[in-house]
Amino acid sequence: MSYSTADSLPTVTLDDVRGAQKMLSGVARVTAMEGSRHLSQLVGAPVHLKCENLQRTGSFKLRGAYVRIAGLLPEERAAGVVAASAGNHAQGVALASSLLGVRSTVFMPTGAPLPKVAATRDYGAEVRLHGQVVDETLAAAQEYAAETGAVFIHPFDHPDIIAGQGTVGLEILEQCPEVRTIVVGIGGGGLVAGVATAVKALRRDVRIVGVQAAGAAAYPPSLAAGRPLAVEKPATMADGIKVGRPGDVPFRIVQNLVDDVVTVEENHLSSALLLCLERAKLVVEPAGASPVAALLSEPGAFEGPVVAVLSGGNVDPLLMQRILRHGMAAAGRYLAVTLRLTDRPGALATLLGVLSVADANVLDVSHVRTDPRLGLTEVEVELHLEMKGPEHCAEVNRALREAGYTVID
């Protein structure tokens, strides 16, 4: 580790990342690199998926957490460590601490998904539920550190964390030496800063592109201003990259080494998750799918070969169900239509006959008869349909209009 003379912020070197790689030998998996024919056809160049969703604990977070905790002094280890997280960082700290024989306490929001809470406990941490949002949880963890002397393990704003995450970049160069573009999701910036540190030291010609959710994109305005700025009330389904402010240490590295930061909308995130599941047979959380979302939103912007880092796969099953439905709708695979019928025998059967001819699979039907907007002889019907794509959606809407039905927006 070295220090920037400009502002005394610590920075990270290639030697730091190589040292982290040696430290992680036998601890973190060298995760698979899988080709994607579908994305390759879309981009017009080879696309590979770096599967950190298959890492131990289900994300890259173990790498940085282990390096950070392993570097503690004996007296610091004796005091234990504390972290705050809604999921991936919690599990990474819990497992790393158990492997190193260090006591760990992890604060999680009271609304954290039960599978993530259970996994964190199973990895050996004492879990304390506090606060409704991560900011409240973070404050509680820092207060605990001040009271007990436990070492606070930040999820991204520390050089050891960044060095550990940078080992992903070394693996990419080993597994895909011909790579021209690496696409990485960004929350606080620890992963992309580590990858950029390792890759740019060895291959200046490789383009590094960071991806943020549009509703939680703190990096573009921060880079424009030249300093970290906070985004108030970040909002996105991708909780793994829903960070309100860049970390000071990763920001300086991103500023110097990352070529571009792009944003993606929620529909691209859900479509990317669905694509990973259907085409690559990989369970990926929304944050982990953000690089794929960037490829979907602007496929011509990436020179190949491209490596997209799937940073994690820890997604709550209930959230997965909602996201998949959202993704199916975005991909034209799911359609909800509402229309009004005359409330008489056979009216619904006639409507279903039109849909049958149009080859639309009806998943659900609901009726409303008591709305004051309806006439005495009217009924409002909402149908949820399984579709084959955008063209099929247009065909069904056209068939309904030609049959005399008015679809209500």
Short mmCIF file of C-alpha atoms in Angstrom, two decimals:
data_model
loop_
_atom_site.label_atom_id
_atom_site.label_comp_id
_atom_site.label_asym_id
_atom_site.label_seq_id
_atom_site.Cartn_x
_atom_site.Cartn_y
_atom_site.Cartn_z
CA MET A 1 0.00 0.00 0.00
CA SER A 2 1.17 3.54 -0.76
CA TYR A 3 -0.18 7.03 -0.14
CA SER A 4 -1.13 9.71 -2.63
CA THR A 5 0.94 12.84 -2.11
CA ALA A 6 -2.02 14.96 -3.21
CA ASP A 7 -4.25 14.26 -0.26
CA SER A 8 -2.63 11.45 1.76
CA LEU A 9 -5.34 8.98 0.73
CA PRO A 10 -4.06 5.40 0.65
CA THR A 11 -4.00 3.79 -2.76
CA VAL A 12 -3.49 0.26 -4.05
CA THR A 13 -0.74 -1.19 -6.27
CA LEU A 14 -0.36 -4.27 -8.44
CA ASP A 15 1.95 -5.73 -5.77
CA ASP A 16 -0.85 -5.34 -3.22
CA VAL A 17 -3.24 -7.26 -5.46
CA ARG A 18 -0.67 -9.98 -6.14
CA GLY A 19 -0.06 -10.29 -2.41
CA ALA A 20 -3.80 -10.62 -1.88
CA GLN A 21 -3.94 -13.34 -4.52
CA LYS A 22 -1.32 -15.38 -2.64
CA MET A 23 -3.21 -14.85 0.61
CA LEU A 24 -6.46 -16.04 -0.95
CA SER A 25 -4.95 -19.21 -2.43
CA GLY A 26 -7.00 -22.11 -1.11
CA VAL A 27 -9.56 -19.74 0.40
CA ALA A 28 -11.39 -18.09 -2.51
CA ARG A 29 -12.30 -20.03 -5.61
CA VAL A 30 -10.89 -19.19 -9.01
CA THR A 31 -14.37 -18.78 -10.45
CA ALA A 32 -15.36 -20.00 -13.88
CA MET A 33 -15.33 -17.95 -17.08
CA GLU A 34 -18.29 -18.94 -19.27
CA GLY A 35 -18.90 -17.90 -22.86
CA SER A 36 -22.32 -16.55 -23.86
CA ARG A 37 -23.33 -17.20 -27.45
CA HIS A 38 -26.48 -15.10 -27.11
CA LEU A 39 -24.64 -12.03 -25.82
CA SER A 40 -21.83 -12.57 -28.32
CA GLN A 41 -24.34 -12.43 -31.18
CA LEU A 42 -25.92 -9.32 -29.70
CA VAL A 43 -22.62 -7.48 -29.20
CA GLY A 44 -21.03 -8.77 -32.39
CA ALA A 45 -17.94 -10.01 -30.54
CA PRO A 46 -17.09 -12.74 -28.01
CA VAL A 47 -18.66 -12.14 -24.58
CA HIS A 48 -17.55 -14.07 -21.49
CA LEU A 49 -19.14 -14.13 -18.04
CA LYS A 50 -16.86 -14.08 -14.98
CA CYS A 51 -18.97 -16.07 -12.51
CA GLU A 52 -18.35 -14.53 -9.10
CA ASN A 53 -21.93 -15.57 -8.30
CA LEU A 54 -20.38 -19.03 -7.88
CA GLN A 55 -17.79 -17.78 -5.38
CA ARG A 56 -17.95 -18.98 -1.77
CA THR A 57 -20.76 -17.10 0.03
CA GLY A 58 -22.24 -16.33 -3.41
CA SER A 59 -20.28 -13.17 -4.23
CA PHE A 60 -16.84 -11.60 -4.62
CA LYS A 61 -17.06 -10.04 -1.15
CA LEU A 62 -15.17 -12.89 0.54
CA ARG A 63 -11.99 -11.84 -1.28
CA GLY A 64 -11.71 -8.37 0.20
CA ALA A 65 -13.07 -9.31 3.62
CA TYR A 66 -10.53 -12.10 4.06
CA VAL A 67 -7.58 -9.92 3.02
CA ARG A 68 -8.70 -7.12 5.34
CA ILE A 69 -9.19 -9.35 8.39
CA ALA A 70 -6.05 -11.40 7.71
CA GLY A 71 -4.04 -8.17 7.79
CA LEU A 72 -5.16 -7.20 11.30
CA LEU A 73 -2.65 -7.10 14.15
CA PRO A 74 -2.97 -9.83 16.83
CA GLU A 75 -4.49 -7.38 19.32
CA GLU A 76 -7.01 -6.22 16.70
CA ARG A 77 -8.02 -9.79 15.96
CA ALA A 78 -8.49 -10.39 19.68
CA ALA A 79 -10.97 -7.50 19.83
CA GLY A 80 -13.06 -9.03 17.05
CA VAL A 81 -14.57 -7.39 13.97
CA VAL A 82 -17.89 -5.78 13.20
CA ALA A 83 -19.63 -5.04 9.90
CA ALA A 84 -22.92 -3.66 8.62
CA SER A 85 -24.59 -5.13 5.56
CA ALA A 86 -27.89 -6.26 4.12
CA GLY A 87 -26.34 -9.33 2.51
CA ASN A 88 -23.16 -10.08 0.57
CA HIS A 89 -20.62 -8.20 2.69
CA ALA A 90 -22.20 -9.69 5.80
CA GLN A 91 -21.65 -13.21 4.55
CA GLY A 92 -18.13 -12.47 3.32
CA VAL A 93 -17.09 -11.06 6.70
CA ALA A 94 -18.74 -13.91 8.58
CA LEU A 95 -16.96 -16.65 6.62
CA ALA A 96 -13.60 -14.85 6.50
CA SER A 97 -13.71 -14.32 10.26
CA SER A 98 -14.56 -17.98 10.91
CA LEU A 99 -11.73 -19.16 8.68
CA LEU A 100 -9.28 -16.89 10.54
CA GLY A 101 -10.60 -17.66 14.03
CA VAL A 102 -11.81 -14.10 14.66
CA ARG A 103 -15.05 -13.25 16.43
CA SER A 104 -17.46 -11.34 14.19
CA THR A 105 -20.60 -9.33 14.80
CA VAL A 106 -22.70 -8.28 11.84
CA PHE A 107 -25.46 -5.68 11.99
CA MET A 108 -28.23 -6.16 9.44
CA PRO A 109 -31.44 -4.16 8.79
CA THR A 110 -34.55 -5.55 10.44
CA GLY A 111 -36.07 -6.12 7.00
CA ALA A 112 -33.11 -8.09 5.63
CA PRO A 113 -34.24 -11.23 3.75
CA LEU A 114 -34.38 -14.22 6.08
CA PRO A 115 -32.17 -16.45 3.85
CA LYS A 116 -29.35 -13.86 4.04
CA VAL A 117 -29.70 -13.52 7.81
CA ALA A 118 -29.64 -17.30 8.21
CA ALA A 119 -26.62 -17.69 5.92
CA THR A 120 -24.67 -15.03 7.82
CA ARG A 121 -25.35 -16.83 11.10
CA ASP A 122 -24.43 -20.18 9.56
CA TYR A 123 -21.06 -18.75 8.50
CA GLY A 124 -20.36 -18.05 12.18
CA ALA A 125 -21.25 -14.40 12.82
CA GLU A 126 -23.37 -13.03 15.63
CA VAL A 127 -26.17 -11.21 13.81
CA ARG A 128 -27.85 -8.16 15.30
CA LEU A 129 -30.88 -6.72 13.53
CA HIS A 130 -31.05 -2.95 13.79
CA GLY A 131 -32.60 -0.14 11.78
CA GLN A 132 -34.94 -0.01 8.81
CA VAL A 133 -32.32 1.14 6.30
CA VAL A 134 -28.61 0.38 5.86
CA ASP A 135 -27.56 3.86 7.02
CA GLU A 136 -29.12 3.19 10.43
CA THR A 137 -27.51 -0.23 10.53
CA LEU A 138 -24.14 1.26 9.64
CA ALA A 139 -24.40 3.81 12.45
CA ALA A 140 -25.19 1.05 14.94
CA ALA A 141 -22.19 -0.99 13.81
CA GLN A 142 -19.84 1.99 14.13
CA GLU A 143 -21.22 2.76 17.59
CA TYR A 144 -20.60 -0.86 18.56
CA ALA A 145 -17.01 -0.60 17.29
CA ALA A 146 -16.42 2.55 19.34
CA GLU A 147 -17.85 0.94 22.49
CA THR A 148 -16.15 -2.45 22.25
CA GLY A 149 -12.93 -1.83 20.35
CA ALA A 150 -13.98 -4.23 17.57
CA VAL A 151 -12.49 -3.37 14.18
CA PHE A 152 -15.04 -2.03 11.73
CA ILE A 153 -14.73 -3.79 8.35
CA HIS A 154 -15.89 -1.35 5.68
CA PRO A 155 -17.48 -2.96 2.61
CA PHE A 156 -15.44 -0.98 0.05
CA ASP A 157 -13.53 2.03 1.41
CA HIS A 158 -10.25 0.42 2.46
CA PRO A 159 -7.12 -0.50 0.44
CA ASP A 160 -7.05 -4.10 1.72
CA ILE A 161 -10.64 -4.61 0.60
CA ILE A 162 -9.81 -3.18 -2.83
CA ALA A 163 -6.67 -5.33 -3.15
CA GLY A 164 -8.70 -8.45 -2.40
CA GLN A 165 -11.35 -7.56 -4.96
CA GLY A 166 -8.59 -6.82 -7.48
CA THR A 167 -7.75 -10.53 -7.64
CA VAL A 168 -10.82 -10.84 -9.88
CA GLY A 169 -8.94 -8.72 -12.43
CA LEU A 170 -5.85 -10.95 -12.31
CA GLU A 171 -8.00 -14.01 -12.90
CA ILE A 172 -9.71 -12.37 -15.87
CA LEU A 173 -6.35 -11.69 -17.56
CA GLU A 174 -5.27 -15.27 -16.94
CA GLN A 175 -8.52 -16.79 -18.19
CA CYS A 176 -9.13 -14.44 -21.12
CA PRO A 177 -5.79 -12.87 -22.15
CA GLU A 178 -7.33 -11.49 -25.36
CA VAL A 179 -9.90 -9.39 -23.45
CA ARG A 180 -10.47 -5.84 -24.73
CA THR A 181 -13.29 -4.63 -22.44
CA ILE A 182 -14.18 -5.52 -18.85
CA VAL A 183 -17.61 -4.48 -17.55
CA VAL A 184 -18.12 -4.28 -13.77
CA GLY A 185 -21.03 -3.19 -11.60
CA ILE A 186 -20.37 -0.29 -9.21
CA GLY A 187 -21.82 0.42 -5.80
CA GLY A 188 -19.25 2.02 -3.53
CA GLY A 189 -16.52 1.19 -6.03
CA GLY A 190 -14.35 -1.42 -4.31
CA LEU A 191 -14.64 -4.11 -6.98
CA VAL A 192 -14.14 -1.91 -10.03
CA ALA A 193 -11.26 -0.07 -8.32
CA GLY A 194 -9.51 -3.36 -7.58
CA VAL A 195 -10.09 -4.77 -11.06
CA ALA A 196 -8.87 -1.54 -12.68
CA THR A 197 -5.75 -1.46 -10.48
CA ALA A 198 -4.73 -4.97 -11.47
CA VAL A 199 -5.70 -4.83 -15.13
CA LYS A 200 -4.39 -1.37 -16.02
CA ALA A 201 -1.00 -2.15 -14.44
CA LEU A 202 -0.59 -5.05 -16.85
CA ARG A 203 -2.74 -4.09 -19.85
CA ARG A 204 -3.31 -0.38 -20.40
CA ASP A 205 -5.16 -1.20 -23.63
CA VAL A 206 -8.04 -2.95 -21.83
CA ARG A 207 -11.07 -0.70 -21.41
CA ILE A 208 -12.74 -0.78 -17.98
CA VAL A 209 -16.42 0.18 -17.89
CA GLY A 210 -18.33 0.59 -14.64
CA VAL A 211 -22.11 0.18 -14.46
CA GLN A 212 -24.52 1.80 -12.02
CA ALA A 213 -28.28 1.58 -11.66
CA ALA A 214 -29.79 4.84 -12.89
CA GLY A 215 -31.67 5.32 -9.64
CA ALA A 216 -28.54 5.00 -7.52
CA ALA A 217 -25.86 6.52 -9.75
CA ALA A 218 -23.52 8.51 -7.50
CA TYR A 219 -20.40 8.10 -9.64
CA PRO A 220 -21.29 10.12 -12.78
CA PRO A 221 -22.00 13.36 -10.88
CA SER A 222 -19.08 12.70 -8.53
CA LEU A 223 -16.65 12.22 -11.41
CA ALA A 224 -17.99 15.37 -13.06
CA ALA A 225 -17.44 17.31 -9.82
CA GLY A 226 -14.05 15.77 -9.12
CA ARG A 227 -15.05 14.60 -5.63
CA PRO A 228 -17.44 12.07 -4.07
CA LEU A 229 -21.01 13.35 -3.91
CA ALA A 230 -23.98 11.71 -2.23
CA VAL A 231 -27.19 10.75 -3.98
CA GLU A 232 -30.22 11.23 -1.75
CA LYS A 233 -32.56 8.27 -1.44
CA PRO A 234 -30.97 5.89 -3.99
CA ALA A 235 -33.63 3.58 -5.41
CA THR A 236 -33.09 0.39 -7.38
CA MET A 237 -33.91 -3.31 -7.27
CA ALA A 238 -30.13 -3.92 -7.35
CA ASP A 239 -29.52 -3.65 -3.60
CA GLY A 240 -25.92 -4.82 -3.97
CA ILE A 241 -25.00 -1.57 -5.77
CA LYS A 242 -27.51 0.73 -4.02
CA VAL A 243 -24.87 2.94 -2.42
CA GLY A 244 -25.50 6.64 -1.86
CA ARG A 245 -21.90 7.89 -1.94
CA PRO A 246 -18.64 6.60 -3.49
CA GLY A 247 -15.89 5.58 -1.11
CA ASP A 248 -13.00 8.05 -0.89
CA VAL A 249 -10.30 5.46 -1.64
CA PRO A 250 -12.02 3.70 -4.57
CA PHE A 251 -13.20 7.02 -6.01
CA ARG A 252 -9.64 8.22 -6.56
CA ILE A 253 -8.76 4.96 -8.32
CA VAL A 254 -11.91 5.02 -10.47
CA GLN A 255 -11.18 8.64 -11.36
CA ASN A 256 -7.70 7.73 -12.59
CA LEU A 257 -8.15 4.27 -14.11
CA VAL A 258 -11.75 3.52 -15.11
CA ASP A 259 -12.50 4.54 -18.70
CA ASP A 260 -16.25 5.05 -18.44
CA VAL A 261 -19.20 4.74 -16.07
CA VAL A 262 -22.61 4.06 -17.60
CA THR A 263 -26.08 3.70 -16.09
CA VAL A 264 -28.82 1.16 -16.72
CA GLU A 265 -32.58 1.28 -16.14
CA GLU A 266 -34.57 -1.17 -14.04
CA ASN A 267 -36.10 -2.93 -17.04
CA HIS A 268 -32.63 -3.77 -18.35
CA LEU A 269 -31.62 -5.12 -14.92
CA SER A 270 -34.59 -7.46 -14.74
CA SER A 271 -34.14 -8.52 -18.38
CA ALA A 272 -30.46 -9.24 -17.69
CA LEU A 273 -31.32 -11.40 -14.68
CA LEU A 274 -33.85 -13.33 -16.76
CA LEU A 275 -31.31 -13.78 -19.56
CA CYS A 276 -28.67 -15.14 -17.16
CA LEU A 277 -31.18 -17.61 -15.77
CA GLU A 278 -32.62 -18.79 -19.08
CA ARG A 279 -29.63 -18.65 -21.42
CA ALA A 280 -26.62 -19.16 -19.10
CA LYS A 281 -28.39 -21.26 -16.44
CA LEU A 282 -26.92 -18.96 -13.79
CA VAL A 283 -28.72 -17.51 -10.77
CA VAL A 284 -27.53 -13.91 -10.56
CA GLU A 285 -28.78 -11.09 -8.33
CA PRO A 286 -29.73 -7.75 -9.95
CA ALA A 287 -26.44 -6.06 -8.98
CA GLY A 288 -24.51 -9.00 -10.40
CA ALA A 289 -26.48 -8.77 -13.64
CA SER A 290 -25.78 -5.05 -14.10
CA PRO A 291 -22.88 -5.60 -16.58
CA VAL A 292 -25.17 -7.77 -18.69
CA ALA A 293 -27.82 -5.05 -18.46
CA ALA A 294 -25.30 -2.59 -19.89
CA LEU A 295 -24.63 -4.93 -22.82
CA LEU A 296 -28.37 -5.26 -23.43
CA SER A 297 -29.00 -1.52 -23.30
CA GLU A 298 -26.22 -0.52 -25.72
CA PRO A 299 -24.64 -3.61 -27.31
CA GLY A 300 -22.69 -1.66 -29.94
CA ALA A 301 -20.72 0.30 -27.36
CA PHE A 302 -18.38 -2.50 -26.30
CA GLU A 303 -15.29 -3.71 -28.16
CA GLY A 304 -14.75 -7.43 -27.85
CA PRO A 305 -13.76 -9.76 -26.49
CA VAL A 306 -15.83 -8.55 -23.53
CA VAL A 307 -15.79 -9.92 -19.99
CA ALA A 308 -18.85 -9.12 -17.86
CA VAL A 309 -18.32 -9.71 -14.14
CA LEU A 310 -21.33 -11.39 -12.51
CA SER A 311 -20.51 -10.14 -9.03
CA GLY A 312 -23.06 -12.08 -6.98
CA GLY A 313 -25.92 -14.55 -6.91
CA ASN A 314 -27.54 -13.99 -3.52
CA VAL A 315 -31.12 -13.11 -4.30
CA ASP A 316 -34.12 -13.67 -2.04
CA PRO A 317 -36.57 -16.14 -3.67
CA LEU A 318 -39.53 -13.79 -3.18
CA LEU A 319 -37.62 -10.92 -4.77
CA MET A 320 -36.53 -13.25 -7.57
CA GLN A 321 -40.17 -14.06 -8.28
CA ARG A 322 -41.07 -10.37 -8.62
CA ILE A 323 -38.00 -9.56 -10.68
CA LEU A 324 -38.59 -12.43 -13.07
CA ARG A 325 -42.13 -11.22 -13.69
CA HIS A 326 -40.77 -7.70 -14.25
CA GLY A 327 -38.15 -9.10 -16.61
CA MET A 328 -40.70 -11.14 -18.53
CA ALA A 329 -42.83 -8.02 -19.00
CA ALA A 330 -39.79 -6.02 -20.16
CA ALA A 331 -38.96 -8.76 -22.65
CA GLY A 332 -42.52 -8.94 -23.98
CA ARG A 333 -43.06 -12.35 -22.39
CA TYR A 334 -45.79 -11.24 -20.01
CA LEU A 335 -48.77 -8.97 -20.67
CA ALA A 336 -51.46 -7.59 -18.38
CA VAL A 337 -54.58 -6.21 -20.09
CA THR A 338 -57.71 -4.67 -18.62
CA LEU A 339 -60.93 -4.27 -20.57
CA ARG A 340 -64.70 -3.95 -20.05
CA LEU A 341 -67.32 -6.48 -21.05
CA THR A 342 -71.08 -6.62 -21.02
CA ASP A 343 -71.94 -8.68 -17.95
CA ARG A 344 -73.86 -11.51 -19.60
CA PRO A 345 -73.41 -15.28 -19.85
CA GLY A 346 -70.76 -16.31 -22.37
CA ALA A 347 -69.00 -12.92 -22.57
CA LEU A 348 -65.85 -14.19 -20.88
CA ALA A 349 -65.84 -17.37 -22.95
CA THR A 350 -66.02 -15.29 -26.14
CA LEU A 351 -63.07 -13.16 -24.96
CA LEU A 352 -61.02 -16.25 -24.08
CA GLY A 353 -61.78 -17.63 -27.52
CA VAL A 354 -60.22 -14.55 -29.13
CA LEU A 355 -57.12 -15.01 -26.97
CA SER A 356 -56.97 -18.71 -27.80
CA VAL A 357 -56.96 -17.99 -31.53
CA ALA A 358 -54.16 -15.45 -30.91
CA ASP A 359 -52.21 -18.21 -29.05
CA ALA A 360 -51.99 -16.24 -25.79
CA ASN A 361 -51.73 -18.36 -22.64
CA VAL A 362 -54.01 -17.01 -19.89
CA LEU A 363 -52.33 -17.16 -16.47
CA ASP A 364 -54.92 -15.35 -14.38
CA VAL A 365 -58.34 -13.66 -14.70
CA SER A 366 -59.94 -11.26 -12.22
CA HIS A 367 -63.31 -9.46 -12.29
CA VAL A 368 -64.51 -6.13 -10.86
CA ARG A 369 -68.27 -5.51 -10.80
CA THR A 370 -68.68 -2.94 -7.99
CA ASP A 371 -66.60 0.00 -9.22
CA PRO A 372 -68.78 3.17 -9.47
CA ARG A 373 -67.15 3.91 -12.84
CA LEU A 374 -68.86 0.84 -14.32
CA GLY A 375 -72.30 0.83 -15.84
CA LEU A 376 -75.02 -1.43 -14.45
CA THR A 377 -74.37 -4.07 -17.12
CA GLU A 378 -70.59 -3.76 -17.26
CA VAL A 379 -67.78 -5.81 -15.72
CA GLU A 380 -64.10 -4.97 -15.75
CA VAL A 381 -61.80 -7.90 -16.49
CA GLU A 382 -58.05 -8.01 -15.93
CA LEU A 383 -56.08 -10.78 -17.61
CA HIS A 384 -52.47 -11.80 -17.13
CA LEU A 385 -51.10 -13.45 -20.25
CA GLU A 386 -47.93 -15.38 -21.07
CA MET A 387 -46.55 -14.14 -24.38
CA LYS A 388 -43.86 -15.00 -26.91
CA GLY A 389 -42.30 -11.56 -27.27
CA PRO A 390 -43.06 -7.94 -28.24
CA GLU A 391 -44.45 -8.88 -31.67
CA HIS A 392 -46.86 -11.36 -30.10
CA CYS A 393 -48.02 -8.67 -27.63
CA ALA A 394 -48.80 -6.39 -30.56
CA GLU A 395 -50.68 -9.21 -32.33
CA VAL A 396 -52.83 -9.88 -29.27
CA ASN A 397 -53.69 -6.21 -28.80
CA ARG A 398 -54.60 -5.99 -32.49
CA ALA A 399 -56.79 -9.11 -32.24
CA LEU A 400 -58.65 -7.62 -29.26
CA ARG A 401 -59.28 -4.35 -31.09
CA GLU A 402 -60.49 -6.14 -34.22
CA ALA A 403 -62.90 -8.16 -32.06
CA GLY A 404 -64.41 -4.93 -30.75
CA TYR A 405 -62.74 -4.77 -27.33
CA THR A 406 -61.30 -1.57 -25.88
CA VAL A 407 -58.17 -2.10 -23.77
CA ILE A 408 -58.08 0.24 -20.75
CA ASP A 409 -54.69 1.87 -20.06
#
